[in-house]
Each structure stands twice: as structure tokens, then as C-alpha cells.
GROMACS .gro file of C-alpha atoms in nm:
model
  348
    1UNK     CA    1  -2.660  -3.682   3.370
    2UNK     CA    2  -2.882  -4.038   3.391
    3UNK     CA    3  -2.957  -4.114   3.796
    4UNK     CA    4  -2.708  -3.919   3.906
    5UNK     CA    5  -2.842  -3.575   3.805
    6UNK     CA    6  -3.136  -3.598   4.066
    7UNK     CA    7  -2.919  -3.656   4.337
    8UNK     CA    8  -2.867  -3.323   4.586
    9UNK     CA    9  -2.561  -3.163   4.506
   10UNK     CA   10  -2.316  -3.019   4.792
   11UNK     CA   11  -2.402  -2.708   4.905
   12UNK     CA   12  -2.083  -2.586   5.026
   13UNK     CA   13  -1.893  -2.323   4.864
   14UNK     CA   14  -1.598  -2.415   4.625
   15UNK     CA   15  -1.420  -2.143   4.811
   16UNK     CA   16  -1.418  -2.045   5.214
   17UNK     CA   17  -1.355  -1.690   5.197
   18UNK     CA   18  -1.265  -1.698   5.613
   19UNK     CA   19  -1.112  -2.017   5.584
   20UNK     CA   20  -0.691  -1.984   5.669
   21UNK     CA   21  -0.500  -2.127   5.376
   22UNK     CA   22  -0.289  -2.449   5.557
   23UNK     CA   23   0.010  -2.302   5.433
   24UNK     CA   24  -0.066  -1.967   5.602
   25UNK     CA   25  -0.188  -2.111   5.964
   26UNK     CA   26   0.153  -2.305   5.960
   27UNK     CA   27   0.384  -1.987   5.938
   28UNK     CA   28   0.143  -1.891   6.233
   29UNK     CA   29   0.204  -2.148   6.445
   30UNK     CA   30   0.545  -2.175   6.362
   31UNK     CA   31   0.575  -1.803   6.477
   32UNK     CA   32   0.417  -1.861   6.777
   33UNK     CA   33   0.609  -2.192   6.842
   34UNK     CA   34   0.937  -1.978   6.812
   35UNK     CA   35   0.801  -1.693   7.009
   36UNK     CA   36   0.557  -1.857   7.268
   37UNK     CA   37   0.476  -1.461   7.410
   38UNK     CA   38   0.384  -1.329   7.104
   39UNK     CA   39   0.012  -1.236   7.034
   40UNK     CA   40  -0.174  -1.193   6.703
   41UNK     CA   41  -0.111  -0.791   6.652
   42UNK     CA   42   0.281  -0.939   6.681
   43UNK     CA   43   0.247  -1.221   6.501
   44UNK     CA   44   0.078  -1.068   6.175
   45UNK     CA   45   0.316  -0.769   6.180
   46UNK     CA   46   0.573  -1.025   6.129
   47UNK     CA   47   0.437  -1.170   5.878
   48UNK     CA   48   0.348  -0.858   5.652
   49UNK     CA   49   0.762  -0.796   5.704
   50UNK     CA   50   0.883  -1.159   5.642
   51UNK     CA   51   0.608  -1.288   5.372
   52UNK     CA   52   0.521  -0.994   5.170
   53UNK     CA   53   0.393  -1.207   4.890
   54UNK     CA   54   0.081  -1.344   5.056
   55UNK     CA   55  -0.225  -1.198   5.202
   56UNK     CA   56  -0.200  -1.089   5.542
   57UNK     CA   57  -0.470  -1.277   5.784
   58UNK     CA   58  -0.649  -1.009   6.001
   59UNK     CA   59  -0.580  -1.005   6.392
   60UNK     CA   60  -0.896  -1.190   6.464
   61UNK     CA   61  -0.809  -1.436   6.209
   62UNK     CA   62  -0.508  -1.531   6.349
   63UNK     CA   63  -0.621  -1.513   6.698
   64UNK     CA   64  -0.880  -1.797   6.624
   65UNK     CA   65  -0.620  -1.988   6.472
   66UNK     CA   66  -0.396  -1.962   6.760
   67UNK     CA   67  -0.729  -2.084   6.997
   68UNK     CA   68  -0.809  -2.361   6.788
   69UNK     CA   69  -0.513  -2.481   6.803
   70UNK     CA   70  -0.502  -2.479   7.169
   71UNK     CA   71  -0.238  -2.158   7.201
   72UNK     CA   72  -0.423  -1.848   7.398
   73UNK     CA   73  -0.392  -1.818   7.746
   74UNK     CA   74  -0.711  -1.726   7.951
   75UNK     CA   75  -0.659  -1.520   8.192
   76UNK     CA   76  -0.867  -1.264   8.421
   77UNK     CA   77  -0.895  -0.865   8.338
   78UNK     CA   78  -0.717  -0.669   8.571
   79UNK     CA   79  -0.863  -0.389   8.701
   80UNK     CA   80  -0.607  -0.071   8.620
   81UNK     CA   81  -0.616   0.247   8.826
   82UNK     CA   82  -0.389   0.562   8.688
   83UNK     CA   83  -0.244   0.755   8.953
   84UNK     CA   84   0.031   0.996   9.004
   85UNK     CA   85   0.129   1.316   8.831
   86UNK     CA   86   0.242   1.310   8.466
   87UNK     CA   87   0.593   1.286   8.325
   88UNK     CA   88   0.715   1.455   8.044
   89UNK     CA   89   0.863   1.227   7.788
   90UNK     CA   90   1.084   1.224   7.504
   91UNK     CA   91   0.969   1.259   7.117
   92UNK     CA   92   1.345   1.143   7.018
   93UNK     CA   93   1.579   0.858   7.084
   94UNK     CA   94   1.831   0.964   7.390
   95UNK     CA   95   1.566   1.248   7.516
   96UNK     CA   96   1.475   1.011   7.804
   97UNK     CA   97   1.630   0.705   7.956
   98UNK     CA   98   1.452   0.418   8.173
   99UNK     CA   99   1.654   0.231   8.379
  100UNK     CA  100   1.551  -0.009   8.723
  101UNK     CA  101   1.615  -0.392   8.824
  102UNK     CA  102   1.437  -0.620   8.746
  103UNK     CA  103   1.274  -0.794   9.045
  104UNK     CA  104   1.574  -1.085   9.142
  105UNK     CA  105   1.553  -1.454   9.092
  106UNK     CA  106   1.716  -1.716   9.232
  107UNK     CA  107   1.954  -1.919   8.983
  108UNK     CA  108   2.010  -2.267   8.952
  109UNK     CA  109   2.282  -2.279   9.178
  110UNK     CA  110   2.102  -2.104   9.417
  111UNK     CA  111   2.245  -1.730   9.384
  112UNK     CA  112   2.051  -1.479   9.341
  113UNK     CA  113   2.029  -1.222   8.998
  114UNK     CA  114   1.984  -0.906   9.017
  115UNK     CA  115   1.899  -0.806   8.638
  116UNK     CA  116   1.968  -0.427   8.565
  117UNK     CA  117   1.809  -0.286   8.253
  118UNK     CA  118   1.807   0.045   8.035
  119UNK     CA  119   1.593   0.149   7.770
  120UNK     CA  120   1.528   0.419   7.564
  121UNK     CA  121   1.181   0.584   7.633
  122UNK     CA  122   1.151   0.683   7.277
  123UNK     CA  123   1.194   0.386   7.044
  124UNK     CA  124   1.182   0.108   7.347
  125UNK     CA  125   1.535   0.012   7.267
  126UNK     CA  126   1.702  -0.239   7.512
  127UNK     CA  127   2.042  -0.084   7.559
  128UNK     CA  128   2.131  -0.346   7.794
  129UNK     CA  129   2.007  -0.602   8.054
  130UNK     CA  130   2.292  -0.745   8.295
  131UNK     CA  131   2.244  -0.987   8.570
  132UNK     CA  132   2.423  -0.842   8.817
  133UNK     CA  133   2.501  -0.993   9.199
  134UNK     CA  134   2.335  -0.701   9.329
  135UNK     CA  135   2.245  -0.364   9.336
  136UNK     CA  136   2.554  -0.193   9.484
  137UNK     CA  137   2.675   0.107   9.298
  138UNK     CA  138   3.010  -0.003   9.177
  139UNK     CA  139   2.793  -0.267   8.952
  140UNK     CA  140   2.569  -0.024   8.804
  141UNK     CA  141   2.894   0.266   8.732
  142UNK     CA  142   2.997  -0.049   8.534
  143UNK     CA  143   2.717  -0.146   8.392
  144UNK     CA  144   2.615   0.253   8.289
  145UNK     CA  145   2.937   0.347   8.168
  146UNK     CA  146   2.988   0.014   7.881
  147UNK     CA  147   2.588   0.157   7.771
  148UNK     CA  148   2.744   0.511   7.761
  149UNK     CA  149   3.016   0.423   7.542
  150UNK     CA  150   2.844   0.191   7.308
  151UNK     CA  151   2.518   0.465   7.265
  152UNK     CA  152   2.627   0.810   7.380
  153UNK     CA  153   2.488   0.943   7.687
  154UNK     CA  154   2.084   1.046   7.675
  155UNK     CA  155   1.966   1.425   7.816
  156UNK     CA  156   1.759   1.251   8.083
  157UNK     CA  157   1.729   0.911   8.271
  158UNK     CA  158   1.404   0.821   8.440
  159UNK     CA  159   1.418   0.571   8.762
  160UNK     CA  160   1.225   0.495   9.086
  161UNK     CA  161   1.352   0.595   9.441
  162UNK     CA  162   1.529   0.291   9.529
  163UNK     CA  163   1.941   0.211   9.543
  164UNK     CA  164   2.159   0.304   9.331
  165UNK     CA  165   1.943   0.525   9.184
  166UNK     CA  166   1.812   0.751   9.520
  167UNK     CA  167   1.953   0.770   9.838
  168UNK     CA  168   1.654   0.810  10.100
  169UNK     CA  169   1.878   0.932  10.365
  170UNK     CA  170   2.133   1.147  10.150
  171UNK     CA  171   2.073   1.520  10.054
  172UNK     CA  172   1.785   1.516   9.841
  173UNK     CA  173   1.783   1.168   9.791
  174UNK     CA  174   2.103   1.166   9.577
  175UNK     CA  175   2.334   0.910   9.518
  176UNK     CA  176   2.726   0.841   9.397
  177UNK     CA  177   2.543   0.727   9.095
  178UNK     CA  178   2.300   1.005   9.054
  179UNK     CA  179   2.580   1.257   9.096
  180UNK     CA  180   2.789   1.130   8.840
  181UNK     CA  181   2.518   1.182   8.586
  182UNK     CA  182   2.486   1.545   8.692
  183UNK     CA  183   2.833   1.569   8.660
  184UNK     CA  184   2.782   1.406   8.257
  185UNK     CA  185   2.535   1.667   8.230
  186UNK     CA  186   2.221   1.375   8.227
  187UNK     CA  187   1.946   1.539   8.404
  188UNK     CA  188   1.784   1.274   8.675
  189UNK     CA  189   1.374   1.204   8.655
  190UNK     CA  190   1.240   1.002   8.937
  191UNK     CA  191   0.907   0.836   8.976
  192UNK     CA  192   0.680   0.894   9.256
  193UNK     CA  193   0.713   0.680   9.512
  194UNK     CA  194   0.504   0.358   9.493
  195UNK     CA  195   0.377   0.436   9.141
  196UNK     CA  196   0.560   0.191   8.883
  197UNK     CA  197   0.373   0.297   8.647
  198UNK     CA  198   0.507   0.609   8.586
  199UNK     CA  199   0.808   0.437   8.419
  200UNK     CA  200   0.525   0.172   8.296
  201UNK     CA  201   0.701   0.111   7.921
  202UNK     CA  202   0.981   0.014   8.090
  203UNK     CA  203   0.789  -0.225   8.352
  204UNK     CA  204   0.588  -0.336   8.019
  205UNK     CA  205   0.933  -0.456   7.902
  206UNK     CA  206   1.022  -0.647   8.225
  207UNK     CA  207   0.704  -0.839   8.216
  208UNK     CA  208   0.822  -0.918   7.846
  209UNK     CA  209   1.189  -1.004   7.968
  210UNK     CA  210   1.086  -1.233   8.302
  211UNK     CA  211   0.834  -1.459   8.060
  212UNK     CA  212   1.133  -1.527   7.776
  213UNK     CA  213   1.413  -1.504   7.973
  214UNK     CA  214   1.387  -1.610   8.332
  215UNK     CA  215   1.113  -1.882   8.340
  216UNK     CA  216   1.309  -2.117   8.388
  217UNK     CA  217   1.633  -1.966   8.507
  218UNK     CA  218   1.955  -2.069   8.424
  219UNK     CA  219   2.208  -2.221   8.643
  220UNK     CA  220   2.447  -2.002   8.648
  221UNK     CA  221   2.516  -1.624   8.585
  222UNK     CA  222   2.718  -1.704   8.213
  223UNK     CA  223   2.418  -1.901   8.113
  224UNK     CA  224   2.173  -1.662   8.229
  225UNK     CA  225   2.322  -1.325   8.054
  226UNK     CA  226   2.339  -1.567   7.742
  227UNK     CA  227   1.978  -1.581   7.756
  228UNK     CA  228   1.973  -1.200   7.866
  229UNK     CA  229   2.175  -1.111   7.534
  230UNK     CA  230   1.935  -1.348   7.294
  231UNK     CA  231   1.668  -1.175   7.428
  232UNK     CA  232   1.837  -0.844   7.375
  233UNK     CA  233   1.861  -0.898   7.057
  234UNK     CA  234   1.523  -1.043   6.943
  235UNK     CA  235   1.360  -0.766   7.182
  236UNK     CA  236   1.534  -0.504   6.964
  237UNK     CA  237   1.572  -0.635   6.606
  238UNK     CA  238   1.305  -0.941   6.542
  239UNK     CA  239   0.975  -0.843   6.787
  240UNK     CA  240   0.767  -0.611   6.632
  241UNK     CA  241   0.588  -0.345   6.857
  242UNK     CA  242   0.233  -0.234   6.818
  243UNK     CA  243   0.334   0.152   6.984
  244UNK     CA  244   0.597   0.195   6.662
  245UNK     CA  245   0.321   0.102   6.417
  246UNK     CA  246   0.478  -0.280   6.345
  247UNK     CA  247   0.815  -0.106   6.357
  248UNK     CA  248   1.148  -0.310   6.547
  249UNK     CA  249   1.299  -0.055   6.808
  250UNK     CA  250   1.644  -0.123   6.627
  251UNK     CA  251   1.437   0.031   6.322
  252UNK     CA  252   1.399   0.350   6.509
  253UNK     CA  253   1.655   0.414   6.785
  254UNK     CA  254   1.999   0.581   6.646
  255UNK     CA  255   2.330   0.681   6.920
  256UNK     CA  256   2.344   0.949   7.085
  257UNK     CA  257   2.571   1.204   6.910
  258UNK     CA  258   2.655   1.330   7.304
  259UNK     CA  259   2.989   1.088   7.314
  260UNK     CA  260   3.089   0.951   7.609
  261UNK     CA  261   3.378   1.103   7.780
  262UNK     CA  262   3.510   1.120   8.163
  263UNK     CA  263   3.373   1.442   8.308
  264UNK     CA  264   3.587   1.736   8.385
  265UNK     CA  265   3.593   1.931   8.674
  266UNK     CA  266   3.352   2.171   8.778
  267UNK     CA  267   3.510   2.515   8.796
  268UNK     CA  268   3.292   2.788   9.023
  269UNK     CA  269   3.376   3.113   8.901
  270UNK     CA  270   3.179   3.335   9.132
  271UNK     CA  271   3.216   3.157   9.427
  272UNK     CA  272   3.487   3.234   9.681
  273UNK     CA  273   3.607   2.890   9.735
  274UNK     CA  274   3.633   2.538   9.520
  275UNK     CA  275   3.696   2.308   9.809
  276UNK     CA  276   3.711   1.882   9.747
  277UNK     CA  277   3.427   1.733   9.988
  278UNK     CA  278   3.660   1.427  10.156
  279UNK     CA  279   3.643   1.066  10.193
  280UNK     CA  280   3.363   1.112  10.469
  281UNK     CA  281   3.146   1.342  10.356
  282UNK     CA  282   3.295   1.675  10.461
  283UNK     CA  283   3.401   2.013  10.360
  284UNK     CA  284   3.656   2.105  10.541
  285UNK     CA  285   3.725   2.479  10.552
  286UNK     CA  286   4.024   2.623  10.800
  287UNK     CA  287   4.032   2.390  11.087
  288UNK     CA  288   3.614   2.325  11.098
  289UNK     CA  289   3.471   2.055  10.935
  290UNK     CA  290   3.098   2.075  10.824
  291UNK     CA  291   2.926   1.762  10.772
  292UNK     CA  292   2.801   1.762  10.417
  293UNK     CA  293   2.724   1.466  10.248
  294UNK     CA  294   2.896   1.137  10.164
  295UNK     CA  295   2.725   1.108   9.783
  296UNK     CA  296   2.942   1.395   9.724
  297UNK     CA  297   3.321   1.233   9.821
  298UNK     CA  298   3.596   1.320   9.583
  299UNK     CA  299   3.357   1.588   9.408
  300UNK     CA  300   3.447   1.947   9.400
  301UNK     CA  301   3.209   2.236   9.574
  302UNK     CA  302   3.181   2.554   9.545
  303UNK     CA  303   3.151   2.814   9.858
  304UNK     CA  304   3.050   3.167   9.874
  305UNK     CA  305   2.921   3.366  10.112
  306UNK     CA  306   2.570   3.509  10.078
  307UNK     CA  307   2.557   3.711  10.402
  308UNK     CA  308   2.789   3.792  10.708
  309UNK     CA  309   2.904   3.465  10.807
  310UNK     CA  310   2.667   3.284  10.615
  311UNK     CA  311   2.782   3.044  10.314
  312UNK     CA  312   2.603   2.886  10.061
  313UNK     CA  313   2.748   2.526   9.904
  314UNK     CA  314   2.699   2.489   9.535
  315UNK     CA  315   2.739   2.195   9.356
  316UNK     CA  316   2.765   2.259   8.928
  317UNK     CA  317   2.461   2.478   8.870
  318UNK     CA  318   2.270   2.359   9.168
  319UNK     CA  319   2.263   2.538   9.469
  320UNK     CA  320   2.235   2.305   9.777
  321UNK     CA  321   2.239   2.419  10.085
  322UNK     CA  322   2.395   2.665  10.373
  323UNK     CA  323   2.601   2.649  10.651
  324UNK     CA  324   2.697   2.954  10.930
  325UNK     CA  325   3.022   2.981  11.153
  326UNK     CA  326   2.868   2.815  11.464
  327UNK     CA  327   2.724   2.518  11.280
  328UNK     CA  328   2.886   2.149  11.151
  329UNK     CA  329   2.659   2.085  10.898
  330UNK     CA  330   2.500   2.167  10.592
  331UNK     CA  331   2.128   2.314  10.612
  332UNK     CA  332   1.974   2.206  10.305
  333UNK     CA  333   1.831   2.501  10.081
  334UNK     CA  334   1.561   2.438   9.852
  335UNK     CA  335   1.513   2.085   9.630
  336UNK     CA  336   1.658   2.172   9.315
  337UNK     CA  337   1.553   1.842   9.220
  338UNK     CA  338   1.205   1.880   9.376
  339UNK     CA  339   0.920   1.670   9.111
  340UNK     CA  340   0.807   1.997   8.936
  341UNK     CA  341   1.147   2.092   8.818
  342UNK     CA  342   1.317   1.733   8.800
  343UNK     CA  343   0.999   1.619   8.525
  344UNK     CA  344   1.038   1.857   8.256
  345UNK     CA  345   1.409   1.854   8.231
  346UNK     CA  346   1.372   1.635   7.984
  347UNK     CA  347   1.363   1.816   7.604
  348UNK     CA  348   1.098   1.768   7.393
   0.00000   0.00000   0.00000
């Protein structure tokens, strides 16, 4: 119209079809703001849950939102060799357990936490995280038996080689701990040696847990397992995780229907003897006393003899190891935990 109609009109588009509503790039920050961990994949999965109504920003989308906004971390590529021999896994919740410390920290008032953890290999559920004062056993039994009553006990739990878990110096590496699972009827899985990433969902996890939970640590051990239990719970019921499709763990995992219960005793019905291993370590048998092994104390054995004045020691189903009339110790027999037959305990 007049003048004005020779003028250059703007050439820009009356819509930007890549351009991030305001609206939209808000929830996004706020996300991340609330969540400083979480990546894009995360942080749109949450949104398809929690805003339904609008369109759902692709990964890259948000991604450059987050950059422009100053909110990606650049780091360096590591360089990721697989080694090791393959585990079986679990294809339901409670087929396979994780469990292992977390590396300790020092708190604010300069003692140190030792954080214990358990997960389910299945749906990634936390079942607990507890900073603990350190690794002795009597900790863990505690720590192992609250998880088995709240969730049931699992078929198989997974850990490395180190205490409570293993005992390098006991008979095949077991421990008290280890031998009261046997006695729940858990089966026990352990990692090579020196390759964490054989229980790597698990060590995933802890990465997860020392970022949002221990940076900066508390000062005290209350106000550190109150951080332990919000993380619990956003872990397990708020963070969604790419490997379940979007899905929350607590969307997947369900209790065991195995309840918890005190074991009962063994009973050894073709063996000639049940005898109590003692305080020590011992089976004591007429007036001899053959060193055994002190991971067994307090458990029942059973004895039988296999040839002339040769007896085998039996412990449940597992047979352990032999001992003759001239010597004072157990010979052990073969592993019945060796890798090949420990690994695919657990059932499909």
C-alpha cells in the first residue's frame, strides 16, 4: 500500500519449525535444574510421562538447549576394553542380585562411610544403600537381612572377591556371610578378580549415586543416609532409565515371593555323622580335632566315610573336602563354587 509496499519485506518464516517453544525449554531446564545428572534421553522421557499434552522435543533438541544454555559437561572419551568371561544374568526381578560398597568417603566430621548397596540385576532396583562404618560382617548380616525381609530373598547374588563377600584365605574363598546365603538357599556369583565390570550395572549405579549423593558429603552419618534414602527413592521411582525403554525400576521390579525366614538346619541323611564345626573352626570327632574352617562356626557338617579311614566333609549339597585318621585338617576336594559352575546358577 502507497511507499510502504516497495519496501523489502522480512524474510523470515512466521513459524521456526526447530525453534523450542519458551514454555517447553523452561520445563527443560527446570528438569535439569532439579536433576543436575540427568541427560537429554532422561530428561525427554520425563517429559513424555509428566507432560503428555505437548509435543515431545527430540534428544538432539533438547541437548542443544541444555548447551546453549551453558548445561553439558565436556568431557574426554574413554577408551573401554571388555574383558573377562561372561555372566549369566537374570530375565526376572530376584533372578540375580548385585551387591558391593561403594568406594568410602570421608564425612564432615571426619569419619569415614562405607556405603553398602544392593540392586536387582533385572529391573536396576535400589533395594538399599546404607552408610555403614565399615565393612565388617556383622554390618552387612544387618544390612542383608532388613533387604530380605522387606523384598524376599533373590535365587542369586552377584559380588566381587573382596570382604564380606569372599574370604581370600578361607576354603574356597567363603565367608560367614557367603555361608549364610547358602544356607537361605541364594546361590553366590562372584566376579573375576580385577574386572568391575562384570557387575558393571551395578558400578553404572554407583557412579550415579557418588555424583547426587556424596559430592558434597554430609557431616554426619544421619545426614548422609538422609541423602542416601532421597536418592533411593528418586533412583527407583522418579529417574527414568534408557535400558527399561523410559521405564522407572519401581515400574518393573515386584518382591520376591521366596519370604524371608531364619534357616533351618541342615539334616545329612546319608552321611554317618552331623557334627557342629566349633567356635574355632573345628570338627571335632572322638578326641581329634581337624582343623576345618572358621567361616563355618556354629554350622552343622556332615561326615561320611568314602574309603577305609578316609572321610569326606559335606556341607548342604556341597561336598568340600577330606580328611584321613593321621591328618588335622581338612584337604579341600574340588571347588564346588569354581567360575563355571558358580555363573550359571542363576535361572533364566
Amino acid at each position: 500500500c502507497g511507499l510502504e509496499g516497495l519496501y523489502d519485506r522480512s524474510r523470515a518464516p512466521y513459524r521456526q519449525a526447530n525453534k523450542l517453544p519458551f514454555q517447553v525449554e523452561r520445563t527443560i531446564l527446570g528438569i535439569k535444574k532439579e536433576h543436575p545428572s540427568w541427560g537429554a534421553p532422561k530428561i525427554r522421557d520425563k517429559l513424555i510421562r509428566q507432560y503428555p499434552m505437548i509435543p515431545t522435543p527430540a534428544i538432539s533438541t533438547i541437548h542443544a538447549a541444555l548447551d546453549r544454555n551453558g548445561l553439558v559437561k565436556r568431557r574426554k572419551r574413554k577408551r573401554y576394553r571388555a574383558n573377562g568371561t561372561a555372566l549369566n544374568g537374570a530375565k526376572s526381578p530376584n533372578g540375580l542380585w548385585c551387591a558391593d560398597y561403594k568406594g568410602e568417603f570421608m564425612l564432615g566430621n571426619r569419619q569415614y562411610c562405607y556405603p553398602l548397596t544392593i540392586s536387582d540385576y533385572r529391573s536396576r532396583y535400589l533395594l538399599a544403600c546404607e552408610g555403614l562404618e565399615s565393612t565388617k560382617s556383622d554390618f552387612a548380616f544387618s544390612v542383608f537381612e532388613r533387604t530380605f525381609k522387606d523384598f524376599g530373598l533373590p535365587n542369586a547374588i552377584r559380588t566381587d572377591n573382596g570382604t564380606p563377600f569372599a574370604s581370600p584365605c578361607a576354603l574356597f574363598g567363603l565367608s560367614k556371610l557367603s555361608v549364610w546365603w547358602l544356607r537361605l538357599g541364594i546361590n553366590i556369583q562372584r566376579i573375576k578378580p580385577g574386572h568391575p565390570q562384570q557387575n558393571g550395572r551395578h558400578e553404572r549405579m554407583h557412579l550415579t549415586l557418588k555424583k547426587e549423593a556424596t559430592k558434597p558429603a554430609a557431616f554426619n552419618f544421619l545426614q548422609q543416609q538422609e541423602r542416601f534414602d532421597d536418592f533411593t527413592g528418586v533412583y527407583n521411582n522418579e529417574r527414568p532409565h534408557q535400558a527399561l525403554g523410559g521405564a522407572y525400576p519401581g515400574d518393573v521390579y515386584t518382591p520376591s515371593a521366596r519370604v524371608y525366614q531364619p534357616p533351618e538346619e541342615p539334616e545329612y541323611p546319608y552321611h554317618d555323622r552331623i557334627i557342629r564345626v566349633t567356635r574355632c573352626g573345628r570338627i571335632c570327632l572322638g578326641r581329634r580335632k581337624i582343623n576345618f574352617s572358621v567361616v563355618f562356626a556354629g554350622q552343622l557338617v556332615g561326615i561320611r566315610e568314602v574309603d577305609t579311614d578316609i572321610w569326606q566333609v559335606s556341607f548342604l549339597e556341597y561336598d568340600l573336602g577330606y580328611f584321613d585318621k593321621e591328618q588335622d585338617r581338612v584337604e579341600p576336594g574340588p571347588n564346588p563354587f569354581a567360575p563355571d559352575k558358580v555363573l550359571t546358577m542363576c535361572p533364566e
